Amino acid sequence: MTTDVHPESGLRKATLTDQDLVETSWDHCRIHALAVTDDEGPPDDPTLDYREDDDLDPTAPSALQLHLDLDYIVRRVDPGPMRQIHFWVAPSTLIFHNVWDIVGSLHSVCLPFELKDLRPEAPAQSGEPCWRLEGRDLDLRFQASGYTLHLRQPPRYGNRVLRMAERGGISFDPKPFA
């Protein structure tokens, strides 16, 4: 028996992974920010002579991560005809791990991005997983070992897009609320 971490919204867990893909819906999730980061960084020993390009090894797995700060729609509540649709929404951080070979397009910097779909595609020749992020003014394809979605706050009932003050601004914090 599993216990929901947020019974009102029906949310079962505050951290989801690519293993939960069948249970997740990405339609109309607002993307507030995205970033590509490298968590490897310089060596811990400050006495070493370090050059950024010394550490490139084309055979090593990628240390890049793709981060998205988004409003994840936990559940849509449709009250019936002629009534406003409400949602259970949580500010969330979606992180793709070991990312490489990113291609695609971002068509607008004026309108906010919204996800329509996130899905795996046929593996690359290397056999590594490929992913596709599709949305309004957004179409990205890349290879990544998987993803983790961290819901940073309990879901809120209301509109499908949270105000910046409600969500605590832009954040890529990987800590779930529960």
Coordinates of C-alpha atoms in Angstrom, one line a residue, residues 45-163:
D45 CA 43.3 20.2 -5.0
P46 CA 44.1 23.9 -5.6
T47 CA 47.8 23.2 -6.0
L48 CA 47.2 21.4 -9.3
D49 CA 47.9 23.2 -12.5
Y50 CA 44.5 23.1 -14.1
R51 CA 43.4 24.0 -17.6
E52 CA 39.7 23.7 -18.7
D53 CA 40.6 21.7 -21.8
D54 CA 42.9 19.3 -20.0
D55 CA 40.0 17.4 -18.7
L56 CA 38.2 16.7 -22.0
D57 CA 37.9 13.0 -22.6
P58 CA 35.6 12.1 -25.5
T59 CA 35.1 8.6 -24.2
A60 CA 33.9 9.7 -20.8
P61 CA 30.2 10.0 -20.0
S62 CA 28.8 13.5 -20.2
A63 CA 28.6 15.5 -17.0
L64 CA 26.1 18.0 -18.5
Q65 CA 22.7 18.3 -17.1
L66 CA 19.6 20.0 -18.7
H67 CA 17.5 21.8 -16.0
L68 CA 14.0 23.1 -16.5
D69 CA 12.1 25.1 -14.0
L70 CA 8.5 24.5 -14.7
D71 CA 5.0 24.4 -13.2
Y72 CA 4.1 20.7 -13.2
I73 CA 0.4 19.9 -13.5
V74 CA -0.3 17.1 -11.1
R75 CA -4.0 16.9 -11.9
R76 CA -6.6 18.6 -14.0
V77 CA -10.0 19.1 -12.4
D78 CA -12.8 19.5 -14.9
P79 CA -16.0 20.6 -13.1
G80 CA -18.3 20.1 -16.1
P81 CA -19.8 22.2 -18.9
M82 CA -19.6 26.0 -18.7
R83 CA -17.4 26.0 -15.5
Q84 CA -13.8 27.0 -15.3
I85 CA -11.2 24.2 -15.3
H86 CA -8.8 24.2 -12.3
F87 CA -5.5 22.4 -11.8
W88 CA -3.3 21.1 -9.0
V89 CA 0.1 22.6 -9.9
A90 CA 3.5 22.4 -8.2
P91 CA 6.7 24.4 -9.0
S92 CA 9.2 21.8 -10.1
T93 CA 12.7 21.1 -11.3
L94 CA 13.1 18.7 -14.2
I95 CA 16.7 17.5 -14.6
F96 CA 18.0 15.3 -17.5
H97 CA 21.2 13.5 -16.6
N98 CA 24.4 12.9 -18.7
V99 CA 23.1 15.0 -21.6
W100 CA 24.8 15.3 -24.9
D101 CA 24.0 15.9 -28.6
I102 CA 21.3 18.6 -28.0
V103 CA 19.7 19.7 -31.2
G104 CA 16.5 21.6 -32.0
S105 CA 15.0 25.0 -31.8
L106 CA 13.6 27.6 -29.4
H107 CA 11.4 29.9 -31.5
S108 CA 10.5 32.7 -29.2
V109 CA 11.9 34.7 -26.5
C110 CA 8.8 36.8 -26.1
L111 CA 6.2 34.2 -25.2
P112 CA 6.7 31.7 -22.4
F113 CA 7.5 28.1 -23.4
E114 CA 4.9 25.4 -22.7
L115 CA 5.5 21.7 -22.9
K116 CA 3.2 19.5 -24.9
D117 CA 5.0 16.3 -24.7
L118 CA 8.2 14.6 -23.4
R119 CA 8.9 11.2 -24.9
P120 CA 11.7 8.8 -25.5
E121 CA 12.7 8.3 -29.1
A122 CA 14.6 5.4 -30.8
P123 CA 18.0 5.0 -29.3
A124 CA 21.0 6.5 -31.0
Q125 CA 23.5 4.3 -32.8
S126 CA 25.5 4.2 -29.6
G127 CA 22.4 2.5 -28.0
E128 CA 22.0 5.4 -25.6
P129 CA 18.5 6.7 -24.8
C130 CA 17.2 9.7 -26.9
W131 CA 14.6 12.2 -25.7
R132 CA 12.3 14.7 -27.3
L133 CA 10.8 17.8 -25.6
E134 CA 8.0 19.3 -27.7
G135 CA 6.0 22.4 -26.9
R136 CA 4.8 25.8 -28.0
D137 CA 7.9 27.4 -29.7
L138 CA 10.1 24.6 -28.4
D139 CA 11.4 21.4 -30.0
L140 CA 14.6 19.8 -28.5
R141 CA 16.1 16.4 -29.1
F142 CA 19.0 15.1 -27.1
Q143 CA 20.6 12.0 -25.6
A144 CA 20.4 11.6 -21.8
S145 CA 20.7 8.7 -19.4
G146 CA 17.3 9.6 -17.8
Y147 CA 15.6 12.3 -15.8
T148 CA 14.4 13.3 -12.4
L149 CA 11.5 15.6 -11.6
H150 CA 11.5 17.2 -8.2
L151 CA 8.3 18.9 -7.0
R152 CA 9.7 21.6 -4.8
Q153 CA 6.4 22.6 -3.1
P154 CA 3.1 20.9 -2.5
P155 CA 0.6 21.3 -5.4
R156 CA -1.7 24.3 -5.3
Y157 CA -5.3 24.3 -6.5
G158 CA -6.1 27.0 -9.1
N159 CA -4.8 28.2 -12.4
R160 CA -2.4 26.1 -14.4
V161 CA 0.4 28.7 -14.2
L162 CA 1.7 29.9 -10.9
R163 CA 2.6 33.5 -10.2

